[in-house]
């Protein structure tokens, strides 16, 4: 199993792109989770022409490849839903298309695209409304996925209840995720399991891995929490069962990347980050291998 | 400053000789040892002096045969900070046995936390001191026989606090008073200070040249679970500045056991453990270096 990560370790280190990927490679990572989600739908990057976007992303891809890495996955902008201002819908969805193109230019086989989500608290009518609008959304993306040979990984999410506690929401369960992929009925769509989100939606990530199996599960987001908040902590410092998660991924024959989305640990280093981030990065790589290889 | 490793995990996981080798490989010169036996376990209830000696003497021999120096032993936190009448004598005996264990393990100093009594008890502060002194006196008697000195760690009230009660933490003044009476100095645990609603910086100012050890450890703010040092609630930036005022010989003790225990399922994965230890060691180095700059 390959090990990947986001690039949060480099924040505040004033590194050139070449240096960032060299550090990742030296630490022992195989793959990069390139952070397109940090760009809002109105970011200038989404207004680039196709040629400009291709040049920019291919330059980055070449640096990544030169360092023996590949882009395992990207993440599209998080703001695809318009929250009452439907006049922004076109621009928001256009950013998603651009993210698909950018992913292709980076050589990424997958782009994680969150379902449009709100918390429906068990209301079946709202569940259907959410599903309908998500089917419209994902089908809108499908022609571009085919053209650029990229798959969308639909990620499990959670919501908050009336008391501001985490709860189930859109695509929170393995059966919801499978239902979405089956309804779309296209090989352009797979599942991204965020193991931290699973616990916040009161799901067992280990059971979800077994239920999804390798046919649905192609992408992971790996981080830890204490079942209270979406902390994106380093595995081991929350309450998830990492031995069982590693075992489950091996048992189903998971062929994707074990991809850390736990950058908050780097931010928590604060002013010590300049001296400790790279050591922490090395530990992450070794920890990832330990989890996926321990028997 | 001296940078020391909490060594008990290595001794327990790999045995004394292999544990020592691993600690040396990690670049440590100094170690501490935490005695974590409990008042209701055979260590206290059944073991004879000979059995304690047999258990702990191999540590002393392994350290003596190495380039490492054992700085001090600490008694684990779950000793007698919840003093109930029916367990008090057993807890006192556990502390006395810990003095013997420290001596056999080659530790010249053993550190203990003063008692904490829930505030609901009448005259809780006076009662805390009274029972602490009773235990310390018993320990001191044994320590003099065994050639060991006593030191003190600021205590915590977290367990009882989250259980709904409220305890006194030991203040800097309490620790100074105790260390003057019992002679070996003070160790500060920043997490205990935080849990006792005390500022670590104030404790450091208060203890001055009596400080012999500072524990490098941290917790997550909301859940109080252990995290890597500098990633949690403890302000190591301010602590680093305050450490300028303490004796140069003070040991920064990298508390490895709570971290390594979190990775119990993977602990035999040597590359991971090595990378984790390198991070912990570097963290201590950075704290010291910042202090020196």
Coordinates of C-alpha atoms in Angstrom, one line a residue:
Chain A
X1 CA 0.0 0.0 0.0
X2 CA 1.3 3.4 -0.9
X3 CA 1.6 6.2 1.7
X4 CA 0.5 9.8 0.9
X5 CA -0.1 13.1 2.6
X6 CA -1.2 16.7 2.2
X7 CA 1.4 19.4 2.2
X8 CA 0.6 21.2 5.5
X9 CA 4.1 20.4 6.9
X10 CA 5.6 23.0 4.6
X11 CA 3.4 25.9 5.8
X12 CA 5.6 28.6 7.3
X13 CA 8.8 26.9 6.2
X14 CA 9.3 29.2 3.2
X15 CA 10.2 26.3 0.9
X16 CA 10.3 26.3 -2.8
X17 CA 8.1 23.7 -4.6
X18 CA 11.2 21.6 -5.4
X19 CA 12.2 21.5 -1.7
X20 CA 8.7 20.5 -0.5
X21 CA 8.6 17.4 -2.7
X22 CA 12.2 16.5 -1.9
X23 CA 11.4 16.5 1.8
X24 CA 8.3 14.4 1.2
X25 CA 10.3 11.9 -0.8
X26 CA 13.2 11.8 1.7
X27 CA 10.8 11.2 4.5
X28 CA 9.5 8.1 2.8
X29 CA 6.2 9.1 1.2
X30 CA 5.1 7.7 -2.2
X31 CA 2.3 10.1 -3.1
X32 CA 1.1 13.6 -2.8
X33 CA -2.5 14.8 -2.0
X34 CA -2.4 18.0 -3.9
X35 CA -4.5 20.6 -2.1
X36 CA -6.8 22.2 -4.7
X37 CA -9.5 22.5 -2.0
X38 CA -7.7 25.5 -0.5
X39 CA -8.8 27.6 -3.5
X40 CA -12.3 29.0 -3.2
X41 CA -14.6 28.9 -6.2
X42 CA -13.7 32.6 -7.1
X43 CA -10.0 32.1 -6.9
X44 CA -8.0 33.4 -9.8
X45 CA -6.6 29.9 -10.5
X46 CA -10.0 28.8 -11.7
X47 CA -10.1 31.6 -14.2
X48 CA -6.9 30.5 -16.0
X49 CA -7.3 29.3 -19.5
X50 CA -6.9 25.6 -20.1
X51 CA -3.4 26.1 -21.5
X52 CA -2.4 28.3 -18.5
X53 CA -3.8 25.7 -16.1
X54 CA -2.1 22.9 -17.9
X55 CA 1.3 24.6 -17.9
X56 CA 1.0 25.5 -14.2
X57 CA 0.0 22.0 -13.1
X58 CA 2.3 20.1 -15.4
X59 CA 5.3 22.1 -14.1
X60 CA 4.3 21.0 -10.6
X61 CA 3.7 17.4 -11.8
X62 CA 7.2 17.3 -13.3
X63 CA 8.8 18.4 -10.0
X64 CA 6.7 15.8 -8.2
X65 CA 7.8 13.0 -10.6
X66 CA 11.4 14.1 -10.5
X67 CA 11.4 13.4 -6.8
X68 CA 10.0 9.9 -7.3
X69 CA 6.5 10.8 -6.2
X70 CA 3.1 10.8 -7.9
X71 CA -0.1 12.6 -7.2
X72 CA -2.3 10.0 -5.6
X73 CA -5.3 12.3 -5.3
X74 CA -6.5 15.9 -5.2
X75 CA -9.4 17.5 -3.4
X76 CA -11.7 19.9 -5.2
X77 CA -12.9 23.2 -3.6
X78 CA -15.2 22.7 -0.7
X79 CA -17.7 25.5 -1.7
X80 CA -19.7 23.8 -4.5
X81 CA -23.0 24.5 -2.7
X82 CA -24.4 28.1 -3.0
X83 CA -26.2 28.4 0.4
X84 CA -29.1 30.5 -0.8
X85 CA -27.3 32.5 -3.4
X86 CA -28.0 30.5 -6.5
X87 CA -26.5 33.2 -8.7
X88 CA -23.1 31.7 -7.7
X89 CA -24.0 28.2 -8.7
X90 CA -22.4 28.3 -12.2
X91 CA -19.1 29.8 -10.9
X92 CA -19.0 27.2 -8.1
X93 CA -19.6 24.3 -10.4
X94 CA -17.2 25.7 -13.0
X95 CA -14.5 25.7 -10.3
X96 CA -15.2 21.9 -9.8
X97 CA -14.7 21.4 -13.5
X98 CA -11.4 23.3 -13.4
X99 CA -10.3 21.2 -10.4
X100 CA -11.0 18.0 -12.5
X101 CA -8.8 19.4 -15.3
X102 CA -6.1 20.5 -12.8
X103 CA -6.2 17.0 -11.4
X104 CA -5.7 15.5 -14.8
X105 CA -2.8 17.8 -15.6
X106 CA -1.2 16.8 -12.3
X107 CA -1.5 13.2 -13.3
X108 CA -3.9 12.4 -10.4
X109 CA -6.3 9.5 -11.0
X110 CA -8.8 10.8 -8.4
X111 CA -10.3 14.1 -7.3
X112 CA -12.2 14.0 -4.0
X113 CA -15.5 15.9 -4.4
X114 CA -17.6 16.4 -1.3
X115 CA -21.3 15.8 -1.8
X116 CA -23.4 18.9 -1.4
X117 CA -24.5 18.5 2.1
X118 CA -26.7 19.8 4.9
X119 CA -28.0 18.0 7.9
X120 CA -31.4 16.5 7.5
X121 CA -31.6 14.8 10.9
X122 CA -33.5 11.7 9.8
X123 CA -35.9 13.6 7.6
X124 CA -36.5 11.2 4.6
X125 CA -37.8 13.9 2.4
X126 CA -34.7 16.0 2.9
X127 CA -32.5 12.9 2.3
X128 CA -34.1 12.5 -1.1
X129 CA -33.7 16.2 -1.8
X130 CA -30.0 15.9 -1.0
X131 CA -29.6 12.9 -3.1
X132 CA -31.4 14.4 -6.1
X133 CA -29.3 17.6 -6.1
X134 CA -26.1 15.5 -5.6
X135 CA -27.1 13.3 -8.6
X136 CA -27.5 16.5 -10.7
X137 CA -24.2 17.8 -9.4
X138 CA -22.1 14.6 -10.0
X139 CA -23.8 13.9 -13.4
X140 CA -22.9 17.5 -14.4
X141 CA -19.3 16.6 -13.8
X142 CA -19.3 13.2 -15.5
X143 CA -18.5 14.4 -19.1
X144 CA -15.5 16.2 -17.9
X145 CA -14.4 13.2 -15.9
X146 CA -14.6 11.0 -19.0
X147 CA -12.8 13.6 -21.1
X148 CA -9.9 14.0 -18.7
X149 CA -9.8 10.4 -17.5
X150 CA -10.2 11.3 -13.8
X151 CA -12.5 9.6 -11.3
X152 CA -14.5 11.5 -8.6
X153 CA -14.1 10.0 -5.1
X154 CA -17.3 10.7 -3.1
X155 CA -16.4 11.3 0.5
X156 CA -18.4 10.4 3.6
X157 CA -19.4 13.4 5.6
X158 CA -21.1 14.3 8.9
X159 CA -23.3 17.1 10.2
X160 CA -24.2 18.7 13.5
X161 CA -27.5 18.2 15.3
X162 CA -29.6 20.9 17.1
X163 CA -27.3 20.7 20.1
X164 CA -24.2 21.2 17.9
X165 CA -23.1 17.6 18.3
X166 CA -21.7 15.7 15.3
X167 CA -24.2 13.4 13.7
X168 CA -25.1 11.6 10.4
X169 CA -25.5 13.6 7.3
X170 CA -25.1 13.1 3.5
X171 CA -23.2 10.0 2.5
X172 CA -22.3 9.2 6.2
X173 CA -22.7 5.5 5.9
X174 CA -21.2 2.8 3.7
X175 CA -24.7 2.0 2.3
X176 CA -25.3 5.7 1.5
X177 CA -22.0 5.8 -0.4
X178 CA -22.6 2.6 -2.3
X179 CA -26.1 3.9 -3.1
X180 CA -24.8 7.1 -4.6
X181 CA -22.2 5.2 -6.6
X182 CA -24.7 2.6 -7.8
X183 CA -27.3 5.3 -8.7
X184 CA -24.7 7.2 -10.8
X185 CA -23.9 3.9 -12.5
X186 CA -20.7 5.1 -14.1
X187 CA -17.1 4.0 -13.7
X188 CA -16.2 7.7 -13.1
X189 CA -17.3 7.5 -9.4
X190 CA -15.7 5.7 -6.5
X191 CA -15.7 6.2 -2.7
X192 CA -13.3 8.1 -0.5
X193 CA -13.5 7.0 3.1
X194 CA -12.6 9.6 5.7
X195 CA -12.1 7.5 8.8
X196 CA -12.4 10.5 11.1
X197 CA -15.7 11.7 9.6
X198 CA -17.0 8.1 10.0
X199 CA -16.7 8.3 13.8
X200 CA -18.4 11.7 13.9
X201 CA -21.3 10.2 12.0
X202 CA -21.4 7.4 14.6
X203 CA -20.1 4.8 12.2
X204 CA -17.3 2.3 12.7
X205 CA -14.7 3.0 10.0
X206 CA -13.5 -0.6 10.2
X207 CA -16.9 -1.9 9.4
X208 CA -17.2 0.6 6.6
X209 CA -14.0 -0.6 5.1
X210 CA -15.3 -4.2 5.0
X211 CA -18.7 -3.1 3.8
X212 CA -17.3 -1.0 1.0
X213 CA -14.7 -3.5 -0.1
X214 CA -12.0 -2.7 -2.7
X215 CA -14.5 -2.3 -5.6
X216 CA -16.0 0.9 -4.0
X217 CA -13.2 2.1 -1.8
X218 CA -10.4 3.7 -3.8
X219 CA -9.3 6.6 -1.7
X220 CA -8.8 7.3 2.0
X221 CA -8.4 10.3 4.3
X222 CA -6.5 9.3 7.4
X223 CA -6.6 11.2 10.6
X224 CA -7.7 10.7 14.2
X225 CA -10.2 12.3 16.7
X226 CA -11.8 11.6 20.0
X227 CA -15.3 11.3 18.6
X228 CA -16.1 14.8 19.5
X229 CA -14.7 17.2 16.8
X230 CA -13.2 17.0 13.4
X231 CA -9.8 17.4 14.8
X232 CA -7.7 15.9 12.0
X233 CA -5.2 14.7 14.7
X234 CA -2.2 12.5 14.1
X235 CA -3.2 8.8 14.3
X236 CA -2.6 7.5 17.7
X237 CA -3.7 10.6 19.7
X238 CA -7.4 10.1 19.3
X239 CA -9.6 7.1 19.8
X240 CA -9.6 5.3 16.4
X241 CA -8.4 1.7 16.3
X242 CA -5.5 1.9 13.9
X243 CA -4.4 -1.7 14.1
X244 CA -7.9 -2.7 13.0
X245 CA -8.1 -0.1 10.3
X246 CA -4.8 -1.2 8.8
X247 CA -5.9 -4.9 9.0
X248 CA -9.2 -4.1 7.4
X249 CA -7.5 -2.3 4.5
X250 CA -5.2 -5.3 4.0
X251 CA -8.0 -7.8 4.3
X252 CA -10.1 -6.2 1.5
X253 CA -7.0 -5.9 -0.7
X254 CA -7.2 -2.1 -0.8
X255 CA -5.2 -0.9 -3.7
X256 CA -5.4 2.9 -3.1
X257 CA -3.2 5.2 -1.1
X258 CA -3.1 5.4 2.7
X259 CA -3.4 9.1 2.6
X260 CA -2.9 11.3 5.7
X261 CA -5.2 14.3 6.1
X262 CA -3.8 15.1 9.5
X263 CA -2.0 18.4 8.9
X264 CA -3.4 20.0 12.1
X265 CA -0.5 18.4 14.0
X266 CA 1.9 20.6 12.1
X267 CA -0.1 23.7 12.8
X268 CA -0.2 22.8 16.5
X269 CA 3.6 22.9 16.7
X270 CA 3.3 26.7 16.5
X271 CA 6.6 28.5 16.7
X272 CA 8.4 25.2 17.1
X273 CA 7.2 24.1 13.7
X274 CA 10.2 25.6 11.9
X275 CA 12.5 23.2 13.6
X276 CA 10.2 20.2 14.2
X277 CA 7.9 19.9 11.1
X278 CA 10.3 17.9 9.0
X279 CA 11.0 15.5 11.9
X280 CA 7.3 15.1 12.3
X281 CA 6.9 14.5 8.6
X282 CA 9.4 11.6 8.9
X283 CA 7.5 10.1 11.8
X284 CA 4.2 10.3 9.8
X285 CA 5.7 8.3 6.9
X286 CA 7.0 5.6 9.3
X287 CA 3.7 5.6 11.2
X288 CA 1.8 5.1 7.9
X289 CA 4.0 2.1 7.0
X290 CA 3.6 0.7 10.5
X291 CA -0.2 0.9 10.3
X292 CA -0.6 -0.7 6.9
X293 CA 2.1 -3.3 7.3
X294 CA 1.7 -4.5 11.0
X295 CA 0.3 -7.9 11.3
Chain B
X1 CA 20.7 21.3 30.7
X2 CA 20.6 17.6 30.7
X3 CA 18.2 15.8 28.4
X4 CA 17.0 12.5 29.9
X5 CA 14.7 9.8 28.7
X6 CA 12.0 8.2 30.8
X7 CA 13.3 4.6 30.5
X8 CA 10.7 2.3 32.1
X9 CA 9.0 1.5 28.8
X10 CA 12.3 0.2 27.4
X11 CA 13.1 -1.9 30.4
X12 CA 9.7 -3.4 30.5
X13 CA 9.4 -4.0 26.7
X14 CA 12.9 -5.2 25.9
X15 CA 14.5 -6.1 29.3
X16 CA 17.3 -4.1 31.0
X17 CA 20.2 -4.9 28.7
X18 CA 18.4 -4.5 25.3
X19 CA 16.5 -1.4 26.7
X20 CA 19.8 0.2 27.6
X21 CA 21.2 -0.4 24.2
X22 CA 18.2 1.2 22.5
X23 CA 18.4 4.3 24.8
X24 CA 22.1 4.7 24.0
X25 CA 21.4 4.3 20.3
X26 CA 18.9 7.1 20.6
X27 CA 21.7 9.4 21.9
X28 CA 20.7 9.7 25.5
X29 CA 23.2 10.0 28.3
X30 CA 20.7 10.4 31.1
X31 CA 17.7 8.4 32.1
X32 CA 15.0 8.3 34.7
X33 CA 12.8 5.4 35.9
X34 CA 9.2 5.5 36.8
X35 CA 7.9 2.9 39.3
X36 CA 4.3 2.2 38.4
X37 CA 3.4 -0.6 40.7
X38 CA 0.2 -0.1 42.6
X39 CA -0.8 -0.2 46.3
X40 CA -3.1 -3.2 45.7
X41 CA -0.7 -5.3 43.6
X42 CA 1.7 -8.0 44.8
X43 CA 4.6 -5.5 44.7
X44 CA 3.0 -3.9 47.8
X45 CA 0.9 -6.7 49.3
X46 CA 3.1 -9.7 48.9
X47 CA 6.6 -9.1 47.8
X48 CA 9.5 -9.5 50.2
X49 CA 12.6 -7.4 50.1
X50 CA 14.4 -10.2 48.3
X51 CA 11.7 -10.2 45.5
X52 CA 11.9 -6.5 45.1
X53 CA 15.6 -6.7 44.9
X54 CA 15.5 -9.5 42.3
X55 CA 13.0 -7.5 40.2
X56 CA 14.9 -4.2 40.2
X57 CA 18.6 -5.0 40.6
X58 CA 19.1 -6.0 37.0
X59 CA 18.3 -2.4 36.0
X60 CA 21.1 -1.1 38.2
X61 CA 23.5 -3.7 36.8
X62 CA 22.6 -2.8 33.2
X63 CA 23.0 0.9 33.8
X64 CA 26.3 0.5 35.5
X65 CA 27.6 -1.5 32.6
X66 CA 26.6 1.2 30.1
X67 CA 27.4 4.9 29.5
X68 CA 24.1 6.0 30.8
X69 CA 23.5 7.8 34.1
X70 CA 20.3 7.2 36.1
X71 CA 19.2 10.6 37.5
X72 CA 16.2 9.7 39.6
X73 CA 13.2 7.5 40.0
X74 CA 9.6 8.7 40.1
X75 CA 6.6 7.0 41.6
X76 CA 3.7 6.8 39.1
X77 CA 0.8 9.1 39.6
X78 CA -1.7 6.6 40.8
X79 CA -0.2 6.1 44.2
X80 CA -2.1 7.9 46.9
X81 CA -3.6 11.0 45.5
X82 CA -7.0 9.7 46.3
X83 CA -6.5 8.9 49.9
X84 CA -9.2 6.8 51.3
X85 CA -9.0 5.5 54.9
X86 CA -9.1 1.9 54.1
X87 CA -6.3 2.1 51.5
X88 CA -4.1 4.6 53.2
X89 CA -1.8 2.1 55.0
X90 CA -1.4 0.1 51.8
X91 CA -0.6 3.2 49.8
X92 CA 2.0 4.2 52.4
X93 CA 3.6 0.8 52.2
X94 CA 3.7 1.0 48.4
X95 CA 5.6 4.3 48.7
X96 CA 8.1 2.7 51.1
X97 CA 8.5 -0.3 48.8
X98 CA 9.1 2.1 46.0
X99 CA 12.0 3.6 47.9
X100 CA 13.5 0.1 48.1
X101 CA 12.9 -0.5 44.4
X102 CA 14.6 2.8 43.6
X103 CA 17.6 1.9 45.7
X104 CA 17.9 -1.6 44.1
X105 CA 17.5 0.0 40.6
X106 CA 20.4 2.3 41.3
X107 CA 18.4 5.5 41.6
X108 CA 19.9 7.9 44.2
X109 CA 16.8 10.0 44.3
X110 CA 13.1 9.1 44.3
X111 CA 10.4 11.6 43.5
X112 CA 6.9 11.5 44.9
X113 CA 3.8 13.6 44.6
X114 CA 2.2 15.1 47.7
X115 CA -1.3 13.9 48.5
X116 CA -4.4 15.6 47.2
X117 CA -7.6 15.6 49.2
X118 CA -10.9 16.5 47.8
X119 CA -12.0 19.9 48.9
X120 CA -15.3 18.5 50.4
X121 CA -13.2 17.1 53.3
X122 CA -13.1 19.5 56.2
X123 CA -9.7 21.3 56.5
X124 CA -8.6 19.6 53.3
X125 CA -5.4 21.5 52.9
X126 CA -4.2 20.8 56.4
X127 CA -5.3 17.2 56.0
X128 CA -3.4 16.9 52.7
X129 CA -0.2 18.1 54.4
X130 CA -0.8 15.9 57.4
X131 CA -1.1 12.7 55.4
X132 CA 1.7 13.7 53.0
X133 CA 4.1 14.2 55.9
X134 CA 3.1 10.8 57.4
X135 CA 4.0 9.1 54.1
X136 CA 7.1 11.1 53.6
X137 CA 8.4 10.4 57.0
X138 CA 7.9 6.7 56.5
X139 CA 9.7 7.0 53.1
X140 CA 12.5 9.1 54.6
X141 CA 13.1 6.4 57.3
X142 CA 13.5 3.8 54.6
X143 CA 15.4 6.2 52.3
X144 CA 18.1 6.8 55.0
X145 CA 18.6 3.1 55.4
X146 CA 18.9 2.6 51.6
X147 CA 21.0 5.7 50.9
X148 CA 18.3 7.3 48.7
X149 CA 17.1 11.0 48.8
X150 CA 13.5 12.2 48.4
X151 CA 12.3 14.7 45.8
X152 CA 8.9 16.1 45.1
X153 CA 6.7 16.5 42.0
X154 CA 3.8 18.9 41.8
X155 CA 0.6 16.9 41.9
X156 CA -2.5 16.9 39.8
X157 CA -6.1 17.0 40.6
X158 CA -7.3 16.1 37.1
X159 CA -8.9 12.7 37.9
X160 CA -11.0 13.9 40.8
X161 CA -11.7 17.2 39.0
X162 CA -13.3 15.5 36.1
X163 CA -15.0 13.1 38.5
X164 CA -16.8 16.2 39.9
X165 CA -14.7 16.9 43.0
X166 CA -12.0 19.5 43.4
X167 CA -8.6 19.0 45.0
X168 CA -5.8 21.2 46.0
X169 CA -2.7 21.0 43.8
X170 CA 0.7 21.4 45.4
X171 CA 1.9 25.0 45.2
X172 CA 5.5 26.0 44.6
X173 CA 5.6 27.0 48.3
X174 CA 4.5 23.5 49.4
X175 CA 7.2 21.9 47.2
X176 CA 9.9 24.3 48.4
X177 CA 9.0 23.6 52.0
X178 CA 9.0 19.8 51.4
X179 CA 12.3 19.9 49.5
X180 CA 14.0 21.9 52.3
X181 CA 12.8 19.3 54.8
X182 CA 13.6 16.3 52.7
X183 CA 16.6 17.6 50.8
X184 CA 16.7 16.3 47.2
X185 CA 14.9 19.0 45.1
X186 CA 11.8 19.5 43.0
X187 CA 10.5 18.1 39.7
X188 CA 7.9 20.0 37.8
X189 CA 5.2 18.3 35.7
X190 CA 3.7 21.0 33.5
X191 CA 0.5 18.9 32.9
X192 CA -0.1 18.5 36.6
X193 CA 0.4 22.3 36.9
X194 CA -2.1 22.9 34.2
X195 CA -4.6 20.5 35.7
X196 CA -4.1 22.1 39.1
X197 CA -5.0 25.5 37.6
X198 CA -1.5 26.8 38.2
X199 CA 0.8 28.5 35.7
X200 CA 4.0 26.5 35.1
X201 CA 5.9 29.8 34.7
X202 CA 4.9 30.8 38.3
X203 CA 6.0 27.4 39.6
X204 CA 9.3 27.7 38.0
X205 CA 9.9 31.1 39.4
X206 CA 8.9 29.8 42.8
X207 CA 11.2 26.8 42.9
X208 CA 14.3 28.5 41.7
X209 CA 17.5 26.6 42.3
X210 CA 15.7 23.6 43.8
X211 CA 14.6 22.4 40.4
X212 CA 16.3 19.1 39.5
X213 CA 13.9 18.0 36.7
X214 CA 11.3 19.2 34.3
X215 CA 9.0 16.7 32.5
X216 CA 8.5 17.2 28.8
X217 CA 4.9 16.1 28.3
X218 CA 1.7 17.6 27.0
X219 CA -2.0 17.0 26.7
X220 CA -4.8 17.9 24.3
X221 CA -7.0 20.7 25.7
X222 CA -10.5 19.3 25.4
X223 CA -10.0 15.6 26.1
X224 CA -6.9 15.8 28.3
X225 CA -5.3 12.9 26.4
X226 CA -1.5 12.8 25.9
X227 CA -0.2 14.4 22.7
X228 CA 3.3 15.0 21.5
X229 CA 5.0 17.8 23.4
X230 CA 4.5 21.3 22.0
X231 CA 1.2 20.2 20.2
X232 CA -1.0 20.5 23.2
X233 CA -2.1 22.9 25.8
X234 CA 1.2 23.5 27.5
X235 CA 3.0 26.7 26.5
X236 CA 6.5 25.5 25.8
X237 CA 7.5 28.8 24.4
X238 CA 7.1 30.6 27.7
X239 CA 8.5 27.6 29.6
X240 CA 11.6 27.7 27.5
X241 CA 12.1 31.3 28.5
X242 CA 11.5 30.5 32.2
X243 CA 14.0 27.6 32.1
X244 CA 16.8 30.2 31.9
X245 CA 16.3 30.8 35.6
X246 CA 16.9 27.3 36.7
X247 CA 20.1 25.4 37.5
X248 CA 22.2 24.3 34.5
X249 CA 22.2 20.8 35.8
X250 CA 18.4 20.5 35.7
X251 CA 17.2 17.5 33.7
X252 CA 14.6 17.9 30.9
X253 CA 12.9 14.5 31.1
X254 CA 11.3 13.3 27.8
X255 CA 8.3 11.4 29.1
X256 CA 8.2 8.7 26.5
X257 CA 6.0 6.1 28.2
X258 CA 2.6 7.8 27.7
X259 CA 3.4 8.4 24.0
X260 CA 4.9 5.0 23.2
X261 CA 1.9 3.3 25.0
X262 CA -0.4 4.9 22.4
X263 CA 1.3 3.0 19.7
X264 CA 1.3 -0.4 21.6
X265 CA 0.0 -2.3 18.5
X266 CA 2.9 -1.1 16.4
X267 CA 5.6 -0.8 19.1
X268 CA 7.8 -3.5 17.5
X269 CA 7.9 -1.6 14.3
X270 CA 11.4 -0.2 14.8
X271 CA 11.5 2.4 12.1
X272 CA 8.4 4.0 13.5
X273 CA 9.6 3.9 17.1
X274 CA 13.0 5.3 16.0
X275 CA 11.3 8.2 14.1
X276 CA 9.0 8.9 17.1
X277 CA 12.0 9.0 19.4
X278 CA 14.0 11.2 17.2
X279 CA 11.1 13.6 17.2
X280 CA 10.8 13.6 21.0
X281 CA 14.5 14.0 21.4
X282 CA 14.6 16.9 18.9
X283 CA 11.7 18.5 20.8
X284 CA 13.8 18.6 24.0
X285 CA 16.8 19.9 22.1
X286 CA 14.7 22.7 20.6
X287 CA 13.3 23.7 24.0
X288 CA 16.8 23.8 25.4
X289 CA 18.2 25.7 22.5
X290 CA 15.5 28.3 22.5
X291 CA 16.2 28.7 26.2
X292 CA 19.9 29.3 25.5
X293 CA 19.4 31.7 22.6

